[in-house]
Structure formats: structure tokens, C-alpha cells
Amino acid sequence: MFTALKAQNKPAFIGYLPYGFPNPDDSLTALKTMVEHGVDAVEIGLPYSDPVMDGPVIQAASQIALDNGERIANVFRAVETVANAGGVPLIMSYWNLIYHYGVERFATDFENAGGAGLITPDLIPDEAGEWIEASDRHGLDRVFLVSPDSTDQRLDIVARNARGFVYAAARMGVTGERSTIDASPQALVERTRKAGAENVCVGIGVSTAEQGRKVGSYADGVIVGSALVHTLLNDDGRTARDSAEGLACLASTTEELAEGIHGARI
């Protein structure tokens, strides 16, 4: 993905949605819609009962998915859907879910479904030996996070052990839409590249086409979550929107973001 996009001088647009939200069937349609309207890779979130990094929008969506009875074994349908639509399927999951499912079992099922890589926000390379071995066996990318307060030593460890890309958190704290993005992500991207990372993607707080264009001018990819999830929620921020309205809003928002991100270097 990155090689092809770099040849076109474009950053990658990575969009996030939790699987099972707003319901199992519409979730698959939503993932496909994102790919059809400009997302290059889809970060499929595994709903979790204690999402320490997630802000209120993603927490609400994840709770709806959990209430729908979604569990890790079902997510591979979503992986297949994204792959068949022509997108790159990623999974974002807290490590506890993968550990209890079985690391080797997960890697096998993920590879068989057409998966590309796993983003683990609460797993550091120092404690990821089992996953590093399994991902090597199954040819899966492993994406670790860095933040503005990461030391140079930490960046070096992450860069040496990550594959695919490094996820650079634009700021400390939970996910969510932000009105502005300061200069700290650009400095973090530069430091992470200096540590040896081939691709660095920025997420957490990117919510508009203008922000995506700004971040895409220096990052290898731009990750958008809450702004996309928000399109499928009612104004109360807790319940799912009417399916047709939500999917139409998701499509238009995805297109707008894609135009900004992919046009960042024009």
C-alpha cells in the first residue's frame, strides 16, 4: 500500500470503525462504503469493555457493538469484507482480547481471512515476543504506538520491532475529534523516522479534511476514527443513527476526508 501511494506522492488514508457497529450487517456495509469512497486501509476495531484509550464517541460505538453480542471470532467476516472490497484490512485491539483468543489461533485466522496487520495500543515490543513470532510466521504487520513523550530509546525499540508502520499518536490522551492540531505530531514523525521507521502514520484527533491535509503533508498516512464513527451516531452520541442516513453521511464524510488527505502534497 505505502509503496504504491508513495509512487503517486500521496499519504495513506486509514479509517477506523468498530466491528459490529451500528449492527452486524450494517457494520460490514459501512466498512465496504469506506473503501469505496476513498479509504486505503480500514482499521477494524475489536469492541472492548474497558477501552482506556478511547474517547466518548468510540466508547459509545463499541458499547453498541458489545450489546449486539459481537466477539472476536466474528471479526474475520469484516476482514474478508474489506479485503474483497479492495482495501487493506487492519485490526485494532487491546492485547487482552488477542491473548485470551490465542495468539497463534488469531494469527492463523487473521491471515486466512486476508488480514494485513494488527494495531495494539497497549502492547509494547518488550512484552510482545509471542506476537512478534506469530506475526513473522504468518506474514502479518505489527503496529506499535509512540507518543510525543516517547523517549529516543523507546522510539528506537518500536522502530526496530514494528512492521508495516508505526502509529504516532498526535497527542497524549484518549481518542476524539479536535478543533486544532499543533506541531507536536510533525516533530514526532521526524523523530520516529530518524529512529529507523520506514512508515509513520498519525492518528488521534484528526477529524477534518483540512487537518488531514496538514498531517498528510509530512506523515506517510493519516488515521481518522471518531469523525467517521460520529457519522453513524445520533446527536445524543449514544445511539445508532438510521442506517440509510448514517451510511450516506459516512460516504460523504469519507470522500471529503480522502480528498483532503490524498491531496496533501499537491
mmCIF file of C-alpha atoms in Angstrom:
data_model
loop_
_atom_site.group_PDB
_atom_site.id
_atom_site.type_symbol
_atom_site.label_atom_id
_atom_site.label_comp_id
_atom_site.label_asym_id
_atom_site.label_seq_id
_atom_site.Cartn_x
_atom_site.Cartn_y
_atom_site.Cartn_z
ATOM 1 C CA MET A 1 0.000 0.000 0.000
ATOM 2 C CA PHE A 2 2.637 2.546 1.027
ATOM 3 C CA THR A 3 4.858 1.800 -1.970
ATOM 4 C CA ALA A 4 2.033 2.395 -4.440
ATOM 5 C CA LEU A 5 0.853 5.568 -2.711
ATOM 6 C CA LYS A 6 4.364 6.989 -2.406
ATOM 7 C CA ALA A 7 4.788 6.488 -6.149
ATOM 8 C CA GLN A 8 1.775 8.800 -6.528
ATOM 9 C CA ASN A 9 3.110 11.178 -3.843
ATOM 10 C CA LYS A 10 0.073 10.504 -1.660
ATOM 11 C CA PRO A 11 -0.225 9.669 2.034
ATOM 12 C CA ALA A 12 -2.397 6.726 3.044
ATOM 13 C CA PHE A 13 -5.888 7.320 4.397
ATOM 14 C CA ILE A 14 -6.598 4.845 7.197
ATOM 15 C CA GLY A 15 -10.148 4.873 8.549
ATOM 16 C CA TYR A 16 -11.374 3.299 11.782
ATOM 17 C CA LEU A 17 -14.711 1.693 12.674
ATOM 18 C CA PRO A 18 -15.501 -0.827 15.415
ATOM 19 C CA TYR A 19 -16.845 -4.107 14.092
ATOM 20 C CA GLY A 20 -20.497 -4.809 14.937
ATOM 21 C CA PHE A 21 -21.490 -1.139 14.967
ATOM 22 C CA PRO A 22 -24.185 0.005 14.355
ATOM 23 C CA ASN A 23 -25.237 -3.650 13.883
ATOM 24 C CA PRO A 24 -23.518 -6.684 12.349
ATOM 25 C CA ASP A 25 -24.901 -6.303 8.814
ATOM 26 C CA ASP A 26 -24.620 -2.516 8.569
ATOM 27 C CA SER A 27 -21.132 -2.764 10.026
ATOM 28 C CA LEU A 28 -19.991 -4.752 7.001
ATOM 29 C CA THR A 29 -21.737 -2.323 4.661
ATOM 30 C CA ALA A 30 -20.071 0.607 6.420
ATOM 31 C CA LEU A 31 -16.607 -0.923 6.084
ATOM 32 C CA LYS A 32 -17.189 -1.529 2.376
ATOM 33 C CA THR A 33 -18.536 2.018 1.981
ATOM 34 C CA MET A 34 -15.352 3.459 3.441
ATOM 35 C CA VAL A 35 -13.198 1.603 0.911
ATOM 36 C CA GLU A 36 -15.469 2.573 -1.981
ATOM 37 C CA HIS A 37 -15.249 6.244 -1.043
ATOM 38 C CA GLY A 38 -11.519 6.654 -0.605
ATOM 39 C CA VAL A 39 -10.091 4.832 2.408
ATOM 40 C CA ASP A 40 -6.916 2.890 1.602
ATOM 41 C CA ALA A 41 -6.804 0.754 4.745
ATOM 42 C CA VAL A 42 -9.504 0.049 7.300
ATOM 43 C CA GLU A 43 -8.671 -0.195 10.972
ATOM 44 C CA ILE A 44 -11.336 -2.591 12.261
ATOM 45 C CA GLY A 45 -11.774 -2.103 15.978
ATOM 46 C CA LEU A 46 -12.472 -5.025 18.282
ATOM 47 C CA PRO A 47 -15.062 -3.838 20.839
ATOM 48 C CA TYR A 48 -13.713 -3.995 24.377
ATOM 49 C CA SER A 49 -15.388 -3.435 27.727
ATOM 50 C CA ASP A 50 -12.544 -1.337 29.178
ATOM 51 C CA PRO A 51 -11.204 0.828 26.318
ATOM 52 C CA VAL A 52 -8.755 3.033 28.206
ATOM 53 C CA MET A 53 -7.551 4.915 25.108
ATOM 54 C CA ASP A 54 -10.952 5.524 23.534
ATOM 55 C CA GLY A 55 -12.885 8.766 23.820
ATOM 56 C CA PRO A 56 -16.676 9.028 24.257
ATOM 57 C CA VAL A 57 -17.591 8.602 20.573
ATOM 58 C CA ILE A 58 -15.708 5.346 20.093
ATOM 59 C CA GLN A 59 -16.708 4.117 23.553
ATOM 60 C CA ALA A 60 -20.378 4.603 22.657
ATOM 61 C CA ALA A 61 -19.988 2.762 19.355
ATOM 62 C CA SER A 62 -18.067 -0.082 20.991
ATOM 63 C CA GLN A 63 -20.734 -0.465 23.659
ATOM 64 C CA ILE A 64 -23.407 -0.749 20.966
ATOM 65 C CA ALA A 65 -21.323 -3.457 19.280
ATOM 66 C CA LEU A 66 -20.894 -5.318 22.577
ATOM 67 C CA ASP A 67 -24.631 -5.064 23.220
ATOM 68 C CA ASN A 68 -25.126 -6.628 19.784
ATOM 69 C CA GLY A 69 -23.159 -9.628 21.028
ATOM 70 C CA GLU A 70 -20.054 -9.085 18.940
ATOM 71 C CA ARG A 71 -16.981 -11.053 19.900
ATOM 72 C CA ILE A 72 -13.533 -11.543 18.433
ATOM 73 C CA ALA A 73 -14.417 -14.708 16.492
ATOM 74 C CA ASN A 74 -16.873 -12.720 14.364
ATOM 75 C CA VAL A 75 -14.435 -10.030 13.247
ATOM 76 C CA PHE A 76 -12.878 -12.112 10.495
ATOM 77 C CA ARG A 77 -16.030 -11.593 8.414
ATOM 78 C CA ALA A 78 -15.180 -7.902 8.476
ATOM 79 C CA VAL A 79 -11.587 -8.603 7.456
ATOM 80 C CA GLU A 80 -12.817 -10.589 4.450
ATOM 81 C CA THR A 81 -15.265 -7.810 3.533
ATOM 82 C CA VAL A 82 -12.553 -5.148 3.485
ATOM 83 C CA ALA A 83 -10.141 -7.360 1.532
ATOM 84 C CA ASN A 84 -12.804 -8.254 -1.051
ATOM 85 C CA ALA A 85 -13.646 -4.560 -1.471
ATOM 86 C CA GLY A 86 -10.024 -3.814 -2.349
ATOM 87 C CA GLY A 87 -8.950 -2.256 0.951
ATOM 88 C CA VAL A 88 -6.153 -3.239 3.314
ATOM 89 C CA PRO A 89 -7.667 -4.853 6.450
ATOM 90 C CA LEU A 90 -6.108 -3.964 9.799
ATOM 91 C CA ILE A 91 -7.405 -4.882 13.240
ATOM 92 C CA MET A 92 -7.049 -2.616 16.263
ATOM 93 C CA SER A 93 -7.346 -4.495 19.524
ATOM 94 C CA TYR A 94 -6.353 -4.322 23.145
ATOM 95 C CA TRP A 95 -3.946 -7.161 23.800
ATOM 96 C CA ASN A 96 -6.082 -8.947 26.378
ATOM 97 C CA LEU A 97 -8.597 -9.938 23.683
ATOM 98 C CA ILE A 98 -5.913 -11.443 21.444
ATOM 99 C CA TYR A 99 -4.216 -13.211 24.349
ATOM 100 C CA HIS A 100 -7.409 -14.908 25.513
ATOM 101 C CA TYR A 101 -8.416 -15.871 21.976
ATOM 102 C CA GLY A 102 -4.997 -17.450 21.490
ATOM 103 C CA VAL A 103 -2.139 -15.660 19.759
ATOM 104 C CA GLU A 104 -1.365 -18.402 17.228
ATOM 105 C CA ARG A 105 -5.062 -19.058 16.631
ATOM 106 C CA PHE A 106 -5.652 -15.355 15.996
ATOM 107 C CA ALA A 107 -2.701 -15.075 13.608
ATOM 108 C CA THR A 108 -3.891 -18.112 11.653
ATOM 109 C CA ASP A 109 -7.497 -16.935 11.385
ATOM 110 C CA PHE A 110 -6.441 -13.376 10.549
ATOM 111 C CA GLU A 111 -4.096 -14.495 7.777
ATOM 112 C CA ASN A 112 -6.716 -16.861 6.337
ATOM 113 C CA ALA A 113 -9.262 -14.031 6.222
ATOM 114 C CA GLY A 114 -6.882 -11.814 4.239
ATOM 115 C CA GLY A 115 -5.706 -9.614 7.097
ATOM 116 C CA ALA A 116 -2.664 -7.372 6.803
ATOM 117 C CA GLY A 117 -1.712 -6.224 10.284
ATOM 118 C CA LEU A 118 -2.611 -5.713 13.930
ATOM 119 C CA ILE A 119 -2.519 -2.431 15.864
ATOM 120 C CA THR A 120 -2.011 -2.987 19.597
ATOM 121 C CA PRO A 121 -2.297 0.263 21.585
ATOM 122 C CA ASP A 122 -1.490 -1.313 24.950
ATOM 123 C CA LEU A 123 1.237 -3.759 23.906
ATOM 124 C CA ILE A 124 4.865 -2.654 23.869
ATOM 125 C CA PRO A 125 7.543 -4.525 21.884
ATOM 126 C CA ASP A 126 9.342 -5.532 25.085
ATOM 127 C CA GLU A 127 6.334 -7.697 26.019
ATOM 128 C CA ALA A 128 5.324 -8.764 22.509
ATOM 129 C CA GLY A 129 7.596 -11.762 21.970
ATOM 130 C CA GLU A 130 4.788 -14.226 21.304
ATOM 131 C CA TRP A 131 3.072 -11.869 18.870
ATOM 132 C CA ILE A 132 6.316 -10.999 17.074
ATOM 133 C CA GLU A 133 6.989 -14.695 16.483
ATOM 134 C CA ALA A 134 3.412 -15.414 15.362
ATOM 135 C CA SER A 135 3.272 -12.395 13.054
ATOM 136 C CA ASP A 136 6.561 -13.453 11.470
ATOM 137 C CA ARG A 137 5.200 -16.943 10.820
ATOM 138 C CA HIS A 138 2.027 -15.605 9.220
ATOM 139 C CA GLY A 139 3.392 -12.564 7.389
ATOM 140 C CA LEU A 140 1.352 -10.044 9.371
ATOM 141 C CA ASP A 141 2.292 -6.455 10.111
ATOM 142 C CA ARG A 142 2.615 -5.394 13.731
ATOM 143 C CA VAL A 143 1.865 -1.774 14.561
ATOM 144 C CA PHE A 144 3.052 -0.291 17.846
ATOM 145 C CA LEU A 145 2.273 3.190 19.147
ATOM 146 C CA VAL A 146 4.522 6.099 20.018
ATOM 147 C CA SER A 147 3.554 9.444 21.523
ATOM 148 C CA PRO A 148 5.086 12.921 21.875
ATOM 149 C CA ASP A 149 6.583 11.976 25.237
ATOM 150 C CA SER A 150 8.267 8.785 23.948
ATOM 151 C CA THR A 151 11.996 8.797 24.600
ATOM 152 C CA ASP A 152 14.507 8.297 21.797
ATOM 153 C CA GLN A 153 15.266 4.878 23.278
ATOM 154 C CA ARG A 154 11.573 3.929 23.115
ATOM 155 C CA LEU A 155 11.307 5.151 19.519
ATOM 156 C CA ASP A 156 14.310 3.019 18.599
ATOM 157 C CA ILE A 157 12.781 -0.102 20.178
ATOM 158 C CA VAL A 158 9.449 0.466 18.429
ATOM 159 C CA ALA A 159 11.044 1.203 15.048
ATOM 160 C CA ARG A 160 13.129 -1.981 15.209
ATOM 161 C CA ASN A 161 10.182 -4.208 16.095
ATOM 162 C CA ALA A 162 7.298 -2.678 14.133
ATOM 163 C CA ARG A 163 6.406 -3.816 10.631
ATOM 164 C CA GLY A 164 4.119 -2.025 8.204
ATOM 165 C CA PHE A 165 4.089 1.296 10.008
ATOM 166 C CA VAL A 166 4.433 2.992 13.368
ATOM 167 C CA TYR A 167 1.326 4.661 14.807
ATOM 168 C CA ALA A 168 2.236 8.149 16.023
ATOM 169 C CA ALA A 169 -0.343 9.480 18.473
ATOM 170 C CA ALA A 170 -0.847 13.162 17.691
ATOM 171 C CA ARG A 171 -1.227 13.934 21.363
ATOM 172 C CA MET A 172 -1.440 12.302 24.755
ATOM 173 C CA GLY A 173 -4.863 11.260 25.996
ATOM 174 C CA VAL A 174 -7.889 9.482 24.577
ATOM 175 C CA THR A 175 -9.184 9.472 21.026
ATOM 176 C CA GLY A 176 -11.652 12.083 19.842
ATOM 177 C CA GLU A 177 -12.294 14.919 17.440
ATOM 178 C CA ARG A 178 -10.196 18.060 17.886
ATOM 179 C CA SER A 179 -10.588 21.570 16.528
ATOM 180 C CA THR A 180 -6.845 22.047 16.041
ATOM 181 C CA ILE A 181 -3.651 20.017 15.733
ATOM 182 C CA ASP A 182 -0.377 21.546 16.900
ATOM 183 C CA ALA A 183 3.169 20.976 15.668
ATOM 184 C CA SER A 184 3.983 18.074 18.004
ATOM 185 C CA PRO A 185 2.927 15.287 15.586
ATOM 186 C CA GLN A 186 5.307 16.528 12.896
ATOM 187 C CA ALA A 187 8.203 16.547 15.334
ATOM 188 C CA LEU A 188 7.235 13.045 16.472
ATOM 189 C CA VAL A 189 7.108 11.778 12.881
ATOM 190 C CA GLU A 190 10.577 13.188 12.233
ATOM 191 C CA ARG A 191 11.977 11.633 15.413
ATOM 192 C CA THR A 192 10.394 8.253 14.622
ATOM 193 C CA ARG A 193 11.809 8.241 11.103
ATOM 194 C CA LYS A 194 15.215 9.162 12.492
ATOM 195 C CA ALA A 195 14.915 6.107 14.761
ATOM 196 C CA GLY A 196 14.567 3.949 11.657
ATOM 197 C CA ALA A 197 10.828 3.615 11.000
ATOM 198 C CA GLU A 198 10.064 3.281 7.297
ATOM 199 C CA ASN A 199 6.446 4.448 7.531
ATOM 200 C CA VAL A 200 4.879 6.645 10.213
ATOM 201 C CA CYS A 201 1.134 7.311 10.350
ATOM 202 C CA VAL A 202 -0.512 9.915 12.574
ATOM 203 C CA GLY A 203 -3.784 9.420 14.411
ATOM 204 C CA ILE A 204 -5.827 10.594 17.419
ATOM 205 C CA GLY A 205 -7.558 13.910 16.890
ATOM 206 C CA VAL A 206 -7.579 14.175 13.086
ATOM 207 C CA SER A 207 -11.201 14.907 12.221
ATOM 208 C CA THR A 208 -11.434 17.265 9.229
ATOM 209 C CA ALA A 209 -10.181 17.333 5.651
ATOM 210 C CA GLU A 210 -8.121 20.419 6.455
ATOM 211 C CA GLN A 211 -6.409 18.664 9.370
ATOM 212 C CA GLY A 212 -5.893 15.570 7.223
ATOM 213 C CA ARG A 213 -4.286 17.659 4.502
ATOM 214 C CA LYS A 214 -1.949 19.276 7.022
ATOM 215 C CA VAL A 215 -0.888 15.991 8.617
ATOM 216 C CA GLY A 216 -0.668 14.231 5.252
ATOM 217 C CA SER A 217 1.887 16.762 4.068
ATOM 218 C CA TYR A 218 4.506 15.186 6.344
ATOM 219 C CA ALA A 219 3.186 11.785 7.515
ATOM 220 C CA ASP A 220 3.099 8.570 5.488
ATOM 221 C CA GLY A 221 -0.510 8.056 6.499
ATOM 222 C CA VAL A 222 -3.377 9.746 8.298
ATOM 223 C CA ILE A 223 -5.638 7.798 10.667
ATOM 224 C CA VAL A 224 -9.202 9.008 11.244
ATOM 225 C CA GLY A 225 -11.539 7.369 13.760
ATOM 226 C CA SER A 226 -14.001 9.413 15.791
ATOM 227 C CA ALA A 227 -15.055 11.641 12.886
ATOM 228 C CA LEU A 228 -16.111 8.566 10.889
ATOM 229 C CA VAL A 229 -17.760 6.804 13.814
ATOM 230 C CA HIS A 230 -19.656 10.003 14.606
ATOM 231 C CA THR A 231 -21.493 9.834 11.261
ATOM 232 C CA LEU A 232 -23.284 6.671 12.397
ATOM 233 C CA LEU A 233 -24.397 8.042 15.786
ATOM 234 C CA ASN A 234 -27.419 10.142 16.647
ATOM 235 C CA ASP A 235 -26.996 13.631 18.080
ATOM 236 C CA ASP A 236 -27.186 12.192 21.604
ATOM 237 C CA GLY A 237 -23.847 10.489 20.918
ATOM 238 C CA ARG A 238 -25.065 7.228 22.448
ATOM 239 C CA THR A 239 -27.447 5.565 19.983
ATOM 240 C CA ALA A 240 -27.074 4.437 16.386
ATOM 241 C CA ARG A 241 -28.443 6.621 13.629
ATOM 242 C CA ASP A 242 -30.945 5.449 10.996
ATOM 243 C CA SER A 243 -28.979 3.107 8.722
ATOM 244 C CA ALA A 244 -29.601 4.835 5.396
ATOM 245 C CA GLU A 245 -28.877 8.295 6.794
ATOM 246 C CA GLY A 246 -25.795 7.114 8.631
ATOM 247 C CA LEU A 247 -24.280 5.306 5.664
ATOM 248 C CA ALA A 248 -24.915 8.287 3.381
ATOM 249 C CA CYS A 249 -23.220 10.597 5.877
ATOM 250 C CA LEU A 250 -20.326 8.149 6.254
ATOM 251 C CA ALA A 251 -19.841 8.063 2.475
ATOM 252 C CA SER A 252 -19.788 11.849 2.089
ATOM 253 C CA THR A 253 -17.512 12.367 5.099
ATOM 254 C CA THR A 254 -15.117 9.689 3.843
ATOM 255 C CA GLU A 255 -14.959 11.313 0.407
ATOM 256 C CA GLU A 256 -14.279 14.729 1.908
ATOM 257 C CA LEU A 257 -11.504 13.393 4.123
ATOM 258 C CA ALA A 258 -9.992 11.385 1.261
ATOM 259 C CA GLU A 259 -9.854 14.473 -0.937
ATOM 260 C CA GLY A 260 -8.021 16.401 1.758
ATOM 261 C CA ILE A 261 -5.603 13.637 2.722
ATOM 262 C CA HIS A 262 -4.774 12.410 -0.778
ATOM 263 C CA GLY A 263 -4.352 15.988 -1.965
ATOM 264 C CA ALA A 264 -1.977 16.922 0.848
ATOM 265 C CA ARG A 265 1.105 17.164 -1.365
ATOM 266 C CA ILE A 266 -0.402 18.705 -4.484
#
